[in-house]
Amino acid sequence: MMSKKITLGTLLLATLLLAPMAARAEEPKLVGTFGDWSAYSFTEDGNKVCYMASQPKKAEGNYSKRGEVFALITHRPSENTKNVFSYITGYSYKTGSDATLSIDKDKFTLFTQDDTAWAPDAATDKSIADSMRKGASMVIKGASSRGTQTIDTFSLKGSGAAHDAISKECGIE
């Protein structure tokens, strides 16, 4: 139970960090848990935001300290955005570095800033979301500001159902 509270608290913090600084957001509401993914929604400045999140099943790297790690897909209908993939890595990325994301045989390059990596555009976000729905596992590789290489492996079990849940919750087709 304590672990669940810490994880939910960290997820709330991650959500607030991803939101614009001036925006006011309420605490996320769990829409449901689907396999290894959880779906959430909250209201920010009167607008609904829905996202799904998971943590890696396996985290590899020769690091001594690392924060919590999350992969997320977010819908913000009021901003006309959907399927926005983001990855909070638990450390600061090496400046100017990219991260790589593999879902089964599909490969994507993510740009990095501070402790987060994103897809470069909406088309890549959609491709990642589509691949996650069909895939079995997702691997993200990156390098910390100190040069430490990391490999995080996520299960995609339940990702399709979690995506359906956030899409329904936010009225996304």
XYZ file of N, CA, C and O in Angstrom:
692
model
N 0.831 -1.188 0.000
C 0.000 0.000 0.000
C 0.875 1.250 0.000
O 0.624 2.170 -0.751
N 1.916 1.274 0.820
C 2.813 2.433 0.877
C 3.481 2.630 -0.481
O 3.602 3.739 -0.956
N 3.891 1.503 -1.118
C 4.532 1.577 -2.426
C 3.580 2.179 -3.452
O 3.977 2.958 -4.297
N 2.300 1.798 -3.390
C 1.303 2.330 -4.304
C 1.123 3.832 -4.102
O 0.989 4.586 -5.052
N 1.123 4.292 -2.836
C 0.991 5.714 -2.549
C 2.192 6.492 -3.069
O 2.050 7.562 -3.623
N 3.383 5.931 -2.893
C 4.593 6.596 -3.379
C 4.544 6.683 -4.899
O 4.815 7.725 -5.469
N 4.169 5.599 -5.566
C 4.105 5.599 -7.014
C 3.056 6.588 -7.500
O 3.307 7.354 -8.419
N 1.861 6.604 -6.908
C 0.825 7.548 -7.311
C 1.293 8.978 -7.067
O 1.091 9.856 -7.905
N 1.999 9.201 -5.959
C 2.520 10.541 -5.669
C 3.556 10.958 -6.693
O 3.558 12.099 -7.171
N 4.409 10.024 -7.075
C 5.414 10.323 -8.087
C 4.746 10.565 -9.432
O 5.137 11.458 -10.177
N 3.700 9.781 -9.745
C 2.978 9.967 -10.995
C 2.301 11.332 -11.027
O 2.318 12.014 -12.048
N 1.745 11.751 -9.892
C 1.144 13.085 -9.810
C 2.209 14.141 -10.067
O 1.998 15.073 -10.846
N 3.357 13.981 -9.443
C 4.451 14.927 -9.648
C 4.864 14.948 -11.115
O 5.045 16.014 -11.704
N 4.969 13.770 -11.714
C 5.334 13.698 -13.131
C 4.297 14.409 -13.986
O 4.638 15.151 -14.907
N 3.020 14.216 -13.675
C 1.955 14.876 -14.416
C 2.071 16.382 -14.294
O 1.957 17.109 -15.274
N 2.305 16.848 -13.094
C 2.402 18.288 -12.892
C 3.634 18.868 -13.576
O 3.599 20.001 -14.069
N 4.719 18.096 -13.651
C 5.914 18.571 -14.343
C 5.680 18.663 -15.847
O 6.248 19.516 -16.514
N 4.843 17.764 -16.369
C 4.565 17.787 -17.797
C 3.584 18.895 -18.159
O 3.509 19.315 -19.304
N 2.824 19.371 -17.190
C 1.850 20.431 -17.439
C 2.556 21.781 -17.472
O 3.606 21.954 -16.877
N 1.986 22.749 -18.168
C 2.583 24.086 -18.156
C 2.690 24.608 -16.724
O 1.838 24.341 -15.891
N 3.757 25.359 -16.463
C 4.042 25.818 -15.106
C 2.894 26.622 -14.494
O 2.611 26.499 -13.323
N 2.251 27.471 -15.273
C 1.218 28.340 -14.721
C -0.127 27.633 -14.580
O -1.037 28.168 -13.954
N -0.266 26.457 -15.160
C -1.548 25.770 -15.140
C -1.839 25.188 -13.770
O -0.952 24.766 -13.046
N -3.104 25.176 -13.435
C -3.534 24.550 -12.187
C -4.213 23.237 -12.525
O -5.117 23.200 -13.346
N -3.781 22.172 -11.862
C -4.320 20.849 -12.146
C -4.809 20.208 -10.864
O -4.225 20.389 -9.805
N -5.894 19.459 -10.995
C -6.385 18.692 -9.860
C -5.639 17.368 -9.807
O -4.936 17.001 -10.747
N -5.794 16.654 -8.718
C -5.134 15.363 -8.566
C -5.704 14.364 -9.574
O -6.914 14.316 -9.792
N -4.849 13.570 -10.219
C -5.335 12.598 -11.195
C -6.286 11.583 -10.569
O -6.115 11.181 -9.419
N -7.280 11.197 -11.363
C -8.258 10.181 -10.965
C -7.945 8.917 -11.767
O -7.785 8.976 -12.990
N -7.829 7.802 -11.063
C -7.582 6.530 -11.741
C -8.830 6.133 -12.518
O -9.907 5.991 -11.949
N -8.682 5.978 -13.826
C -9.772 5.513 -14.677
C -9.822 4.000 -14.624
O -10.891 3.400 -14.601
N -8.655 3.364 -14.588
C -8.597 1.911 -14.495
C -7.177 1.399 -14.660
O -6.292 2.115 -15.139
N -6.967 0.158 -14.233
C -5.688 -0.518 -14.413
C -5.910 -1.657 -15.389
O -6.856 -2.432 -15.246
N -5.032 -1.734 -16.384
C -5.182 -2.693 -17.467
C -3.837 -3.386 -17.665
O -2.918 -2.797 -18.224
N -3.720 -4.592 -17.175
C -2.444 -5.290 -17.259
C -1.377 -4.484 -16.542
O -1.508 -4.167 -15.357
N -0.329 -4.094 -17.278
C 0.786 -3.358 -16.685
C 0.658 -1.847 -16.869
O 1.606 -1.108 -16.583
N -0.479 -1.378 -17.338
C -0.703 0.050 -17.603
C -1.885 0.561 -16.800
O -2.862 -0.148 -16.589
N -1.795 1.814 -16.376
C -2.892 2.467 -15.665
C -3.317 3.691 -16.459
O -2.494 4.364 -17.086
N -4.619 3.968 -16.429
C -5.196 5.112 -17.140
C -5.698 6.115 -16.111
O -6.293 5.727 -15.098
N -5.457 7.411 -16.367
C -5.817 8.487 -15.447
C -6.439 9.642 -16.212
O -6.205 9.806 -17.414
N -7.185 10.465 -15.484
C -7.644 11.730 -16.043
C -7.593 12.774 -14.937
O -7.615 12.449 -13.745
N -7.503 14.038 -15.341
C -7.573 15.152 -14.408
C -8.006 16.378 -15.186
O -8.033 16.376 -16.426
N -8.385 17.409 -14.455
C -8.789 18.661 -15.076
C -7.715 19.700 -14.813
O -7.257 19.857 -13.681
N -7.313 20.394 -15.875
C -6.284 21.418 -15.806
C -6.854 22.685 -16.434
O -7.234 22.680 -17.607
N -6.963 23.730 -15.639
C -7.544 24.992 -16.119
C -8.894 24.769 -16.801
O -9.187 25.361 -17.840
N -9.703 23.870 -16.226
C -11.041 23.608 -16.742
C -11.089 22.651 -17.920
O -12.166 22.388 -18.453
N -9.947 22.123 -18.334
C -9.878 21.219 -19.485
C -9.436 19.830 -19.052
O -8.511 19.682 -18.262
N -10.090 18.822 -19.626
C -9.770 17.438 -19.282
C -8.474 16.993 -19.969
O -8.245 17.280 -21.145
N -7.658 16.287 -19.205
C -6.427 15.676 -19.698
C -6.493 14.199 -19.313
O -6.866 13.871 -18.181
N -6.150 13.321 -20.239
C -6.164 11.885 -19.969
C -4.808 11.301 -20.349
O -4.222 11.696 -21.359
N -4.323 10.390 -19.531
C -3.042 9.764 -19.852
C -2.979 8.349 -19.321
O -3.733 7.951 -18.432
N -2.096 7.582 -19.913
C -1.816 6.224 -19.465
C -0.331 6.164 -19.124
O 0.476 6.895 -19.711
N 0.000 5.335 -18.143
C 1.380 5.296 -17.664
C 1.750 3.895 -17.208
O 0.898 3.112 -16.778
N 3.051 3.628 -17.290
C 3.595 2.368 -16.781
C 5.042 2.597 -16.373
O 5.662 3.594 -16.764
N 5.543 1.673 -15.588
C 6.949 1.683 -15.191
C 7.624 0.441 -15.763
O 6.952 -0.564 -16.042
N 8.948 0.493 -15.951
C 9.625 -0.654 -16.568
C 9.585 -1.906 -15.691
O 9.594 -1.815 -14.462
N 9.548 -3.038 -16.369
C 9.654 -4.325 -15.683
C 11.113 -4.628 -15.373
O 11.425 -5.352 -14.444
N 12.009 -4.047 -16.183
C 13.444 -4.270 -16.012
C 14.165 -2.962 -16.330
O 13.911 -2.358 -17.368
N 15.033 -2.526 -15.417
C 15.833 -1.312 -15.618
C 17.303 -1.699 -15.483
O 17.721 -2.169 -14.429
N 18.073 -1.500 -16.553
C 19.479 -1.875 -16.567
C 20.360 -0.645 -16.723
O 19.997 0.296 -17.425
N 21.499 -0.681 -16.076
C 22.471 0.398 -16.190
C 23.368 0.416 -14.966
O 22.952 0.007 -13.883
N 24.567 0.911 -15.147
C 25.532 0.967 -14.056
C 25.443 2.332 -13.365
O 26.334 3.151 -13.475
N 24.307 2.564 -12.701
C 24.092 3.838 -12.009
C 23.950 3.589 -10.521
O 23.537 2.516 -10.090
N 24.316 4.595 -9.732
C 24.207 4.448 -8.289
C 22.908 5.072 -7.768
O 22.394 4.668 -6.734
N 22.383 6.041 -8.491
C 21.165 6.714 -8.048
C 20.324 7.074 -9.267
O 20.847 7.612 -10.249
N 19.039 6.764 -9.173
C 18.125 7.067 -10.269
C 16.727 7.242 -9.713
O 16.286 6.482 -8.862
N 16.015 8.234 -10.203
C 14.635 8.462 -9.784
C 13.703 7.465 -10.455
O 14.134 6.566 -11.186
N 12.407 7.652 -10.202
C 11.415 6.757 -10.793
C 11.291 7.012 -12.285
O 11.516 8.114 -12.770
N 10.905 5.964 -13.006
C 10.854 5.969 -14.456
C 9.414 5.710 -14.900
O 8.763 4.801 -14.373
N 8.932 6.504 -15.881
C 7.568 6.347 -16.397
C 7.538 6.539 -17.903
O 8.190 7.447 -18.423
N 6.749 5.730 -18.585
C 6.381 5.966 -19.979
C 4.916 6.379 -19.965
O 4.107 5.792 -19.226
N 4.573 7.407 -20.747
C 3.217 7.940 -20.756
C 2.739 8.228 -22.176
O 3.542 8.562 -23.039
N 1.441 8.123 -22.370
C 0.773 8.655 -23.562
C -0.327 9.563 -23.036
O -1.103 9.168 -22.161
N -0.381 10.788 -23.569
C -1.295 11.809 -23.054
C -2.179 12.369 -24.163
O -1.711 12.638 -25.271
N -3.468 12.554 -23.826
C -4.427 13.259 -24.689
C -4.770 14.584 -24.014
O -5.084 14.605 -22.822
N -4.734 15.674 -24.761
C -5.189 16.989 -24.309
C -6.135 17.532 -25.375
O -5.719 18.306 -26.239
N -7.411 17.123 -25.330
C -8.346 17.531 -26.383
C -8.465 19.048 -26.558
O -8.597 19.519 -27.686
N -8.392 19.802 -25.478
C -8.529 21.258 -25.589
C -7.367 21.886 -26.363
O -7.494 22.989 -26.894
N -6.244 21.181 -26.440
C -5.084 21.665 -27.186
C -4.958 20.962 -28.535
O -3.979 21.125 -29.243
N -5.962 20.137 -28.843
C -5.964 19.382 -30.093
C -4.771 18.441 -30.209
O -4.235 18.240 -31.300
N -4.323 17.877 -29.093
C -3.238 16.909 -29.131
C -3.723 15.579 -28.580
O -4.564 15.533 -27.678
N -3.190 14.522 -29.158
C -3.501 13.172 -28.682
C -2.314 12.271 -28.954
O -1.466 12.575 -29.796
N -2.239 11.199 -28.196
C -1.183 10.188 -28.353
C 0.220 10.730 -28.113
O 1.198 10.176 -28.632
N 0.363 11.791 -27.319
C 1.681 12.377 -27.091
C 2.484 11.435 -26.190
O 2.128 11.206 -25.034
N 3.558 10.883 -26.742
C 4.406 9.959 -25.993
C 5.465 10.758 -25.249
O 6.095 11.654 -25.820
N 5.644 10.446 -23.977
C 6.737 11.041 -23.207
C 7.319 9.976 -22.296
O 6.655 9.003 -21.936
N 8.576 10.194 -21.948
C 9.301 9.209 -21.159
C 10.111 9.946 -20.106
O 10.995 10.740 -20.439
N 9.774 9.721 -18.862
C 10.505 10.328 -17.745
C 11.513 9.286 -17.278
O 11.145 8.197 -16.847
N 12.794 9.639 -17.353
C 13.829 8.624 -17.214
C 14.472 8.505 -15.840
O 15.219 7.578 -15.599
N 14.207 9.435 -14.930
C 14.778 9.302 -13.592
C 16.199 9.828 -13.471
O 16.849 9.628 -12.454
N 16.707 10.456 -14.511
C 18.020 11.112 -14.482
C 18.033 12.173 -15.571
O 17.159 12.185 -16.443
N 18.997 13.060 -15.555
C 19.146 14.047 -16.629
C 19.891 13.409 -17.791
O 20.922 12.764 -17.600
N 19.331 13.596 -18.975
C 19.975 13.070 -20.173
C 21.238 13.853 -20.504
O 21.364 15.030 -20.162
N 22.129 13.201 -21.213
C 23.319 13.845 -21.752
C 22.848 14.911 -22.746
O 22.010 14.636 -23.614
N 23.343 16.134 -22.622
C 22.944 17.237 -23.483
C 23.162 16.872 -24.947
O 24.210 16.358 -25.317
N 22.128 17.121 -25.756
C 22.220 16.862 -27.188
C 22.054 15.407 -27.587
O 22.175 15.076 -28.761
N 21.770 14.551 -26.626
C 21.634 13.130 -26.955
C 20.197 12.789 -27.340
O 19.260 13.530 -27.047
N 20.049 11.677 -28.013
C 18.738 11.120 -28.331
C 18.554 9.856 -27.503
O 19.525 9.280 -27.011
N 17.322 9.439 -27.375
C 17.014 8.134 -26.795
C 16.411 7.302 -27.923
O 15.857 7.857 -28.880
N 16.528 5.994 -27.814
C 15.917 5.137 -28.824
C 14.827 4.299 -28.174
O 14.954 3.855 -27.037
N 13.765 4.110 -28.916
C 12.621 3.340 -28.452
C 12.378 2.235 -29.465
O 12.338 2.502 -30.670
N 12.269 1.007 -28.980
C 11.968 -0.136 -29.846
C 10.737 -0.833 -29.313
O 10.641 -1.111 -28.117
N 9.804 -1.078 -30.208
C 8.612 -1.859 -29.876
C 8.614 -3.025 -30.853
O 8.388 -2.832 -32.056
N 8.934 -4.181 -30.330
C 9.140 -5.354 -31.174
C 10.111 -4.957 -32.293
O 11.231 -4.604 -31.997
N 9.696 -4.944 -33.567
C 10.629 -4.613 -34.661
C 10.593 -3.134 -35.052
O 11.401 -2.700 -35.872
N 9.668 -2.351 -34.501
C 9.565 -0.924 -34.836
C 10.558 -0.126 -34.001
O 10.689 -0.349 -32.797
N 11.240 0.825 -34.646
C 12.250 1.640 -33.947
C 11.949 3.120 -34.143
O 11.540 3.548 -35.220
N 12.166 3.900 -33.065
C 11.894 5.331 -33.072
C 13.031 6.060 -32.369
O 13.636 5.535 -31.439
N 13.280 7.298 -32.792
C 14.261 8.151 -32.134
C 13.500 9.231 -31.368
O 12.596 9.876 -31.912
N 13.859 9.410 -30.097
C 13.235 10.418 -29.237
C 14.233 11.522 -28.966
O 15.419 11.258 -28.773
N 13.760 12.769 -28.915
C 14.653 13.846 -28.503
C 14.556 13.990 -26.993
O 13.552 13.618 -26.381
N 15.618 14.495 -26.385
C 15.685 14.564 -24.926
C 15.918 15.988 -24.452
O 16.508 16.807 -25.152
N 15.419 16.242 -23.255
C 15.700 17.500 -22.547
C 15.541 17.216 -21.065
O 14.514 16.668 -20.649
N 16.539 17.599 -20.293
C 16.544 17.347 -18.850
C 16.306 15.857 -18.596
O 17.091 15.047 -19.014
N 15.178 15.493 -17.936
C 14.941 14.087 -17.613
C 13.816 13.460 -18.428
O 13.263 12.429 -18.060
N 13.471 14.080 -19.568
C 12.337 13.604 -20.360
C 12.729 13.444 -21.825
O 13.546 14.191 -22.345
N 12.115 12.449 -22.469
C 12.292 12.226 -23.905
C 10.912 12.217 -24.552
O 9.938 11.754 -23.947
N 10.849 12.757 -25.774
C 9.592 12.839 -26.517
C 9.807 12.415 -27.956
O 10.908 12.503 -28.490
N 8.689 12.072 -28.607
C 8.710 11.865 -30.052
C 8.838 13.236 -30.710
O 8.385 14.237 -30.149
N 9.445 13.308 -31.897
C 9.684 14.612 -32.516
C 8.447 15.288 -33.110
O 8.456 16.494 -33.338
N 7.381 14.519 -33.370
C 6.207 15.118 -34.011
C 4.971 14.244 -33.784
O 5.073 13.113 -33.290
N 3.808 14.778 -34.167
C 2.532 14.083 -33.952
C 2.451 12.776 -34.737
O 1.856 11.801 -34.255
N 3.026 12.735 -35.924
C 2.987 11.503 -36.717
C 3.751 10.377 -36.011
O 3.296 9.222 -35.981
N 4.891 10.708 -35.415
C 5.662 9.700 -34.674
C 4.913 9.293 -33.409
O 4.889 8.103 -33.059
N 4.284 10.268 -32.720
C 3.456 9.928 -31.555
C 2.409 8.891 -31.935
O 2.215 7.886 -31.235
N 1.706 9.113 -33.040
C 0.661 8.183 -33.484
C 1.257 6.818 -33.806
O 0.695 5.784 -33.426
N 2.399 6.794 -34.489
C 3.047 5.516 -34.822
C 3.444 4.754 -33.565
O 3.284 3.527 -33.499
N 3.961 5.475 -32.556
C 4.336 4.823 -31.290
C 3.097 4.248 -30.617
O 3.090 3.088 -30.187
N 2.021 5.038 -30.540
C 0.782 4.564 -29.904
C 0.242 3.337 -30.630
O -0.168 2.357 -29.990
N 0.243 3.366 -31.966
C -0.232 2.215 -32.745
C 0.641 0.986 -32.495
O 0.129 -0.119 -32.329
N 1.955 1.171 -32.468
C 2.875 0.051 -32.226
C 2.691 -0.521 -30.826
O 2.757 -1.738 -30.633
N 2.474 0.365 -29.853
C 2.272 -0.105 -28.473
C 1.023 -0.973 -28.372
O 1.012 -1.964 -27.641
N -0.030 -0.614 -29.088
C -1.281 -1.381 -29.054
C -1.069 -2.810 -29.552
O -1.702 -3.741 -29.075
N -0.178 -2.978 -30.526
C 0.034 -4.283 -31.157
C 1.211 -5.051 -30.566
O 1.325 -6.251 -30.763
N 2.126 -4.337 -29.895
C 3.381 -4.933 -29.461
C 3.300 -5.706 -28.158
O 2.307 -5.638 -27.429
N 4.370 -6.422 -27.882
C 4.474 -7.202 -26.643
C 5.383 -6.518 -25.628
O 5.124 -6.566 -24.430
N 6.463 -5.877 -26.125
C 7.378 -5.210 -25.197
C 7.969 -3.964 -25.848
O 7.994 -3.830 -27.069
N 8.436 -3.072 -24.995
C 9.006 -1.800 -25.425
C 10.325 -1.617 -24.680
O 10.386 -1.813 -23.468
N 11.374 -1.244 -25.415
C 12.693 -1.033 -24.829
C 13.134 0.389 -25.154
O 13.073 0.815 -26.314
N 13.564 1.118 -24.123
C 14.051 2.479 -24.309
C 15.484 2.535 -23.809
O 15.789 2.117 -22.691
N 16.373 3.056 -24.685
C 17.792 3.174 -24.353
C 18.170 4.650 -24.355
O 17.727 5.405 -25.222
N 18.992 5.033 -23.377
C 19.448 6.414 -23.302
C 20.747 6.519 -22.546
O 21.260 5.530 -22.016
N 21.275 7.754 -22.496
C 22.530 8.007 -21.782
C 22.341 9.192 -20.851
O 21.812 10.233 -21.252
N 22.776 9.023 -19.616
C 22.654 10.093 -18.628
C 23.689 11.181 -18.892
O 24.610 11.006 -19.691
N 23.550 12.295 -18.191
C 24.493 13.401 -18.329
C 25.917 12.974 -17.950
O 26.879 13.599 -18.373
N 26.039 11.898 -17.183
C 27.353 11.372 -16.801
C 27.842 10.280 -17.750
O 28.869 9.657 -17.512
N 27.046 10.015 -18.793
C 27.438 9.006 -19.776
C 26.988 7.596 -19.470
O 27.308 6.672 -20.207
N 26.232 7.399 -18.396
C 25.746 6.069 -18.051
C 24.667 5.645 -19.038
O 23.691 6.361 -19.255
N 24.868 4.492 -19.646
C 23.888 3.936 -20.582
C 22.821 3.184 -19.793
O 23.143 2.444 -18.863
N 21.553 3.382 -20.173
C 20.465 2.655 -19.524
C 19.607 1.965 -20.568
O 19.494 2.423 -21.707
N 19.021 0.858 -20.152
C 18.087 0.105 -20.987
C 16.900 -0.242 -20.097
O 17.051 -0.943 -19.094
N 15.728 0.279 -20.455
C 14.510 0.024 -19.691
C 13.548 -0.782 -20.551
O 13.282 -0.414 -21.707
N 13.032 -1.863 -19.988
C 12.134 -2.750 -20.713
C 10.748 -2.716 -20.068
O 10.618 -2.953 -18.862
N 9.748 -2.415 -20.884
C 8.361 -2.313 -20.442
C 7.544 -3.441 -21.051
O 7.736 -3.795 -22.211
N 6.612 -3.944 -20.280
C 5.599 -4.840 -20.814
C 4.515 -3.973 -21.443
O 4.159 -2.919 -20.902
N 3.984 -4.394 -22.559
C 2.881 -3.664 -23.186
C 1.535 -4.343 -22.923
O 0.514 -3.954 -23.492
N 1.541 -5.325 -22.011
C 0.301 -6.001 -21.641
C -0.679 -4.971 -21.076
O -0.367 -4.260 -20.129
N -1.834 -4.861 -21.700
C -2.864 -3.936 -21.243
C -2.771 -2.549 -21.855
O -3.642 -1.708 -21.621
N -1.731 -2.289 -22.664
C -1.576 -0.936 -23.209
C -2.711 -0.573 -24.169
O -3.163 0.575 -24.190
N -3.204 -1.536 -24.943
C -4.327 -1.260 -25.850
C -5.589 -0.900 -25.087
O -6.283 0.060 -25.427
N -5.880 -1.648 -24.025
C -7.069 -1.372 -23.210
C -6.922 -0.044 -22.471
O -7.892 0.720 -22.345
N -5.713 0.266 -21.989
C -5.484 1.552 -21.318
C -5.659 2.698 -22.310
O -6.247 3.735 -21.984
N -5.177 2.506 -23.537
C -5.330 3.532 -24.579
C -6.809 3.729 -24.904
O -7.278 4.866 -25.045
N -7.555 2.626 -25.016
C -9.001 2.732 -25.250
C -9.676 3.515 -24.123
O -10.544 4.350 -24.364
N -9.263 3.252 -22.888
C -9.874 3.905 -21.719
C -9.605 5.412 -21.708
O -10.522 6.205 -21.443
N -8.367 5.836 -22.004
C -8.094 7.280 -21.990
C -8.763 7.963 -23.179
O -9.198 9.108 -23.073
N -8.850 7.252 -24.287
C -9.513 7.821 -25.471
C -11.004 8.020 -25.193
O -11.574 9.070 -25.519
N -11.632 7.031 -24.581
C -13.057 7.147 -24.229
C -13.247 8.274 -23.206
O -14.152 9.106 -23.357
N -12.408 8.303 -22.181
C -12.513 9.300 -21.114
C -12.393 10.724 -21.659
O -13.058 11.634 -21.193
N -11.543 10.920 -22.658
C -11.323 12.252 -23.223
C -12.093 12.497 -24.519
O -11.919 13.542 -25.151
N -12.920 11.533 -24.932
C -13.712 11.717 -26.142
C -12.886 11.757 -27.413
O -13.222 12.451 -28.373
N -11.806 10.969 -27.448
C -10.931 10.888 -28.624
C -11.306 9.660 -29.423
O -11.452 8.571 -28.881
N -11.440 9.812 -30.716
C -11.748 8.648 -31.568
C -10.538 8.171 -32.294
O -9.604 8.846 -32.505
